CSV table of C-alpha atoms in Angstrom, one decimal:
chain,number,residue,atom,x,y,z
A,582,ASP,CA,24.5,22.4,4.0
A,583,THR,CA,24.1,19.7,6.7
A,584,GLY,CA,22.2,17.1,4.7
A,585,VAL,CA,23.1,13.5,4.3
A,586,SER,CA,26.4,13.1,2.3
A,587,GLN,CA,27.8,10.0,0.6
A,588,ASP,CA,31.2,9.2,-0.8
A,589,PRO,CA,32.2,8.4,-3.4
A,590,ARG,CA,29.4,9.5,-5.8
A,591,HIS,CA,30.5,7.1,-8.4
A,592,LYS,CA,32.6,3.9,-8.3
A,593,ILE,CA,33.6,1.7,-11.2
A,594,THR,CA,35.3,-1.6,-10.2
A,595,LYS,CA,36.2,-4.9,-11.7
A,596,ARG,CA,34.3,-8.1,-10.7
A,597,GLY,CA,35.9,-9.7,-7.7
A,598,GLN,CA,37.2,-6.5,-6.1
A,599,ASN,CA,36.1,-5.1,-2.8
A,600,VAL,CA,34.5,-1.7,-2.5
A,601,THR,CA,33.5,0.5,0.5
A,602,PHE,CA,31.1,3.3,0.6
A,603,ARG,CA,30.7,6.0,3.3
A,604,CYS,CA,27.6,7.8,4.5
A,605,ASP,CA,27.5,10.8,6.8
A,606,PRO,CA,24.0,11.4,8.2
A,607,ILE,CA,22.4,14.6,9.4
A,608,SER,CA,24.3,15.2,12.6
A,609,GLU,CA,21.4,14.9,15.2
A,610,HIS,CA,19.9,11.8,13.5
A,611,ASN,CA,20.1,8.6,15.4
A,612,ARG,CA,18.9,6.2,12.7
A,613,LEU,CA,20.8,5.5,9.5
A,614,TYR,CA,19.5,3.3,6.6
A,615,TRP,CA,21.0,1.8,3.5
A,616,TYR,CA,19.1,1.1,0.4
A,617,ARG,CA,19.8,-0.3,-3.1
A,618,GLN,CA,18.2,1.0,-6.2
A,619,THR,CA,18.4,-0.5,-9.6
A,620,LEU,CA,17.5,1.3,-12.8
A,621,GLY,CA,13.7,1.9,-13.1
A,622,GLN,CA,12.9,0.6,-9.7
A,623,GLY,CA,12.2,2.1,-6.3
A,624,PRO,CA,14.8,1.8,-3.5
A,625,GLU,CA,15.0,-1.6,-1.7
A,626,PHE,CA,15.8,-1.7,2.0
A,627,LEU,CA,19.2,-3.3,2.9
A,628,THR,CA,19.8,-2.6,6.6
A,629,TYR,CA,19.5,0.1,9.3
A,630,PHE,CA,21.2,1.2,12.5
A,631,GLN,CA,19.9,2.9,15.6
A,632,ASN,CA,23.0,4.7,17.0
A,633,GLU,CA,25.7,2.0,16.6
A,634,ALA,CA,23.5,-1.0,16.8
A,635,GLN,CA,22.5,-2.7,13.5
A,636,LEU,CA,18.8,-3.6,14.2
A,637,GLU,CA,17.7,-5.2,10.9
A,638,LYS,CA,19.1,-6.7,7.8
A,639,SER,CA,17.2,-7.6,4.6
A,640,ARG,CA,17.5,-11.0,3.0
A,641,LEU,CA,18.9,-9.0,0.1
A,642,LEU,CA,22.0,-8.4,2.1
A,643,SER,CA,24.2,-11.4,1.2
A,644,ASP,CA,27.2,-12.5,3.2
A,645,ARG,CA,29.4,-10.4,0.9
A,646,PHE,CA,27.8,-7.3,2.3
A,647,SER,CA,28.7,-5.8,5.6
A,648,ALA,CA,27.8,-2.5,7.2
A,649,GLU,CA,29.1,-0.7,10.2
A,650,ARG,CA,28.3,2.4,12.2
A,651,PRO,CA,31.0,2.2,14.9
A,652,LYS,CA,30.5,5.4,16.8
A,653,GLY,CA,26.8,6.0,15.9
A,654,SER,CA,27.7,8.7,13.5
A,655,PHE,CA,29.0,7.9,9.9
A,656,SER,CA,28.4,4.4,8.4
A,657,THR,CA,30.3,2.3,5.9
A,658,LEU,CA,28.9,-0.3,3.5
A,659,GLU,CA,31.4,-2.8,2.2
A,660,ILE,CA,30.8,-5.2,-0.7
A,661,GLN,CA,33.4,-8.0,-1.0
A,662,ARG,CA,34.1,-10.0,-4.2
A,663,THR,CA,31.8,-7.7,-6.2
A,664,GLU,CA,29.6,-9.3,-8.9
A,665,GLN,CA,28.0,-7.6,-12.0
A,666,GLY,CA,24.6,-8.0,-10.3
A,667,ASP,CA,25.8,-5.6,-7.5
A,668,SER,CA,25.8,-2.7,-10.0
A,669,ALA,CA,23.2,-0.3,-8.6
A,670,MET,CA,22.7,3.0,-6.8
A,671,TYR,CA,23.4,2.6,-3.1
A,672,LEU,CA,21.4,5.1,-1.1
A,673,CYS,CA,21.8,6.2,2.5
A,674,ALA,CA,19.1,7.9,4.6
A,675,SER,CA,18.9,9.2,8.1
A,676,SER,CA,16.1,10.0,10.5
A,677,LEU,CA,15.4,11.1,14.0
A,678,TYR,CA,13.7,8.3,15.8
A,679,GLY,CA,11.4,9.3,18.6
A,680,LEU,CA,9.3,11.9,16.8
A,681,ALA,CA,5.6,11.3,16.3
A,682,VAL,CA,6.3,10.7,12.6
A,683,GLU,CA,9.7,9.5,11.5
A,684,GLU,CA,10.9,11.0,8.2
A,685,GLN,CA,13.9,9.7,6.3
A,686,PHE,CA,16.2,12.1,4.4
A,687,PHE,CA,18.3,10.7,1.6
A,688,GLY,CA,21.8,11.4,0.5
A,689,PRO,CA,22.8,11.7,-3.2
A,690,GLY,CA,23.7,8.1,-3.5
A,691,THR,CA,26.8,6.1,-4.7
A,692,ARG,CA,26.5,4.7,-8.2
A,693,LEU,CA,28.4,1.4,-8.4
A,694,THR,CA,29.3,-0.1,-11.8
A,695,VAL,CA,30.9,-3.6,-11.7
A,696,LEU,CA,32.6,-4.5,-15.0
B,177,THR,CA,4.8,-8.4,-6.4
B,178,GLN,CA,5.5,-5.1,-4.8
B,179,LEU,CA,3.8,-4.2,-1.6
B,180,LEU,CA,3.1,-0.8,-3.1
B,181,GLU,CA,1.9,-0.5,-6.7
B,182,GLN,CA,2.3,2.8,-8.5
B,183,SER,CA,0.5,3.7,-11.6
B,184,PRO,CA,1.1,4.7,-14.2
B,185,GLN,CA,4.7,3.7,-14.5
B,186,PHE,CA,5.4,6.3,-17.2
B,187,LEU,CA,3.7,9.5,-18.1
B,188,SER,CA,4.6,12.0,-20.8
B,189,ILE,CA,2.5,15.1,-21.0
B,190,GLN,CA,2.6,18.6,-22.3
B,191,GLU,CA,3.3,21.7,-20.1
B,192,GLY,CA,0.0,23.0,-18.6
B,193,GLU,CA,-1.8,19.6,-18.4
B,194,ASN,CA,-3.0,18.1,-15.1
B,195,LEU,CA,-2.1,14.6,-14.0
B,196,THR,CA,-2.7,12.1,-11.2
B,197,VAL,CA,-0.4,9.4,-9.9
B,198,TYR,CA,-1.7,6.6,-7.8
B,199,CYS,CA,-0.1,4.4,-5.1
B,200,ASN,CA,-2.1,1.4,-3.9
B,201,SER,CA,-1.6,-1.4,-1.4
B,202,SER,CA,-3.5,-4.1,0.4
B,203,SER,CA,-1.6,-3.2,3.6
B,204,VAL,CA,-2.4,-0.5,6.0
B,205,PHE,CA,0.4,2.0,6.6
B,206,SER,CA,0.9,4.1,9.7
B,207,SER,CA,2.2,6.9,7.3
B,208,LEU,CA,3.0,7.3,3.7
B,209,GLN,CA,5.6,9.5,2.1
B,210,TRP,CA,6.0,10.9,-1.4
B,211,TYR,CA,9.5,11.6,-2.8
B,212,ARG,CA,10.7,13.0,-6.1
B,213,GLN,CA,14.0,11.8,-7.5
B,214,GLU,CA,16.1,13.3,-10.4
B,215,PRO,CA,18.5,11.2,-12.4
B,216,GLY,CA,21.7,10.5,-10.5
B,217,GLU,CA,20.4,11.9,-7.2
B,218,GLY,CA,18.8,10.6,-4.1
B,219,PRO,CA,15.0,10.9,-3.4
B,220,VAL,CA,13.9,14.2,-2.0
B,221,LEU,CA,11.0,14.1,0.5
B,222,LEU,CA,7.9,16.1,-0.7
B,223,VAL,CA,5.3,15.2,1.9
B,224,THR,CA,4.3,12.8,4.7
B,225,VAL,CA,0.6,11.9,5.2
B,226,VAL,CA,-0.5,10.2,8.4
B,227,THR,CA,-4.3,10.5,8.9
B,228,GLY,CA,-6.8,8.6,6.8
B,229,GLY,CA,-8.5,11.0,4.4
B,230,GLU,CA,-5.8,13.6,4.9
B,231,VAL,CA,-5.1,16.1,2.1
B,232,LYS,CA,-1.9,18.1,1.8
B,233,LYS,CA,-1.0,20.8,-0.7
B,234,LEU,CA,2.4,21.8,-1.8
B,235,LYS,CA,2.0,24.6,-4.4
B,236,ARG,CA,0.6,22.9,-7.5
B,237,LEU,CA,0.9,19.4,-5.9
B,238,THR,CA,-2.0,17.9,-4.0
B,239,PHE,CA,-1.5,14.7,-1.9
B,240,GLN,CA,-4.3,12.6,-0.5
B,241,PHE,CA,-4.2,9.6,1.9
B,242,GLY,CA,-7.0,7.1,1.5
B,243,ASP,CA,-9.5,6.8,4.2
B,244,ALA,CA,-8.3,3.3,5.0
B,245,ARG,CA,-4.7,4.3,4.8
B,246,LYS,CA,-4.0,1.8,2.1
B,247,ASP,CA,-3.7,4.1,-0.9
B,248,SER,CA,-2.6,7.6,-1.8
B,249,SER,CA,-2.7,9.9,-4.8
B,250,LEU,CA,-0.6,12.8,-6.1
B,251,HIS,CA,-2.3,15.3,-8.3
B,252,ILE,CA,-0.3,17.9,-10.2
B,253,THR,CA,-2.1,21.0,-11.6
B,254,ALA,CA,-0.7,22.8,-14.7
B,255,ALA,CA,2.5,20.7,-14.9
B,256,GLN,CA,5.7,22.4,-15.7
B,257,PRO,CA,9.0,21.0,-17.2
B,258,GLY,CA,10.6,21.4,-13.8
B,259,ASP,CA,8.1,18.7,-12.5
B,260,THR,CA,9.9,16.1,-14.6
B,261,GLY,CA,11.3,13.3,-12.5
B,262,LEU,CA,10.6,10.0,-10.8
B,263,TYR,CA,7.9,10.2,-8.2
B,264,LEU,CA,8.1,7.5,-5.5
B,265,CYS,CA,5.6,6.7,-2.8
B,266,ALA,CA,6.8,4.9,0.3
B,267,GLY,CA,4.8,3.4,3.2
B,268,VAL,CA,6.0,2.8,6.7
B,269,VAL,CA,5.6,-0.7,8.0
B,270,ALA,CA,6.6,-2.3,11.3
B,271,GLY,CA,10.0,-1.3,12.6
B,272,ASN,CA,9.9,2.0,10.6
B,273,MET,CA,11.1,0.3,7.5
B,274,LEU,CA,10.1,2.2,4.4
B,275,THR,CA,8.7,0.2,1.6
B,276,PHE,CA,8.8,1.9,-1.8
B,277,GLY,CA,6.6,1.6,-4.8
B,278,GLY,CA,8.2,1.1,-8.2
B,279,GLY,CA,7.9,4.8,-9.1
B,280,THR,CA,6.2,6.9,-11.8
B,281,ARG,CA,8.5,8.5,-14.3
B,282,LEU,CA,7.0,11.8,-15.4
B,283,MET,CA,8.1,13.8,-18.3
B,284,VAL,CA,6.7,17.2,-18.9
B,285,LYS,CA,7.4,18.6,-22.4
B,286,PRO,CA,7.5,22.4,-22.9
């Protein structure tokens, strides 16, 4: 299966620790998106890349959050000094920009619990 | 206030019943997508609608895009327990940023 993959699927950490998540998009997709989803809500946009360039960041993305996509393939999302409010599902999606209609395909997500 | 409002938020029905989920906005979208999400998993794309008034069918699911491209509906005929999940609509705004509704949580009881 060559869908979007995310690692780890679950992460439990203590408040104040740093965590890093990885996303591997569908191989031919040039856009990669990060979303956050809290219980009972729809996903909220965090940031996205086109190839290696980070084109937009949401106001939700505080200074403690940083994302990279160094070679235009996989991406990492790092959260520094985690807080309990960071507990959520972090979703990655990828798409092929340039088609008439762009469709985003999601990975299984990383569930973060901050104790 | 969310850009996309979904209703109802929760729906519990018996197997075999029909249902409709609504997705409304005051904004015009260039396209609108419906996803289904199961607990602990990422959303799975069901359909994309682009043209005002467009109707698409996926087995027992019928999707409609409003004429003004501000709203959409999902109708399920003869619901089955396998249809249980969170249904999300998402509209594309400038810069191809998807904006999601809050979701409709559907439970179909056997």
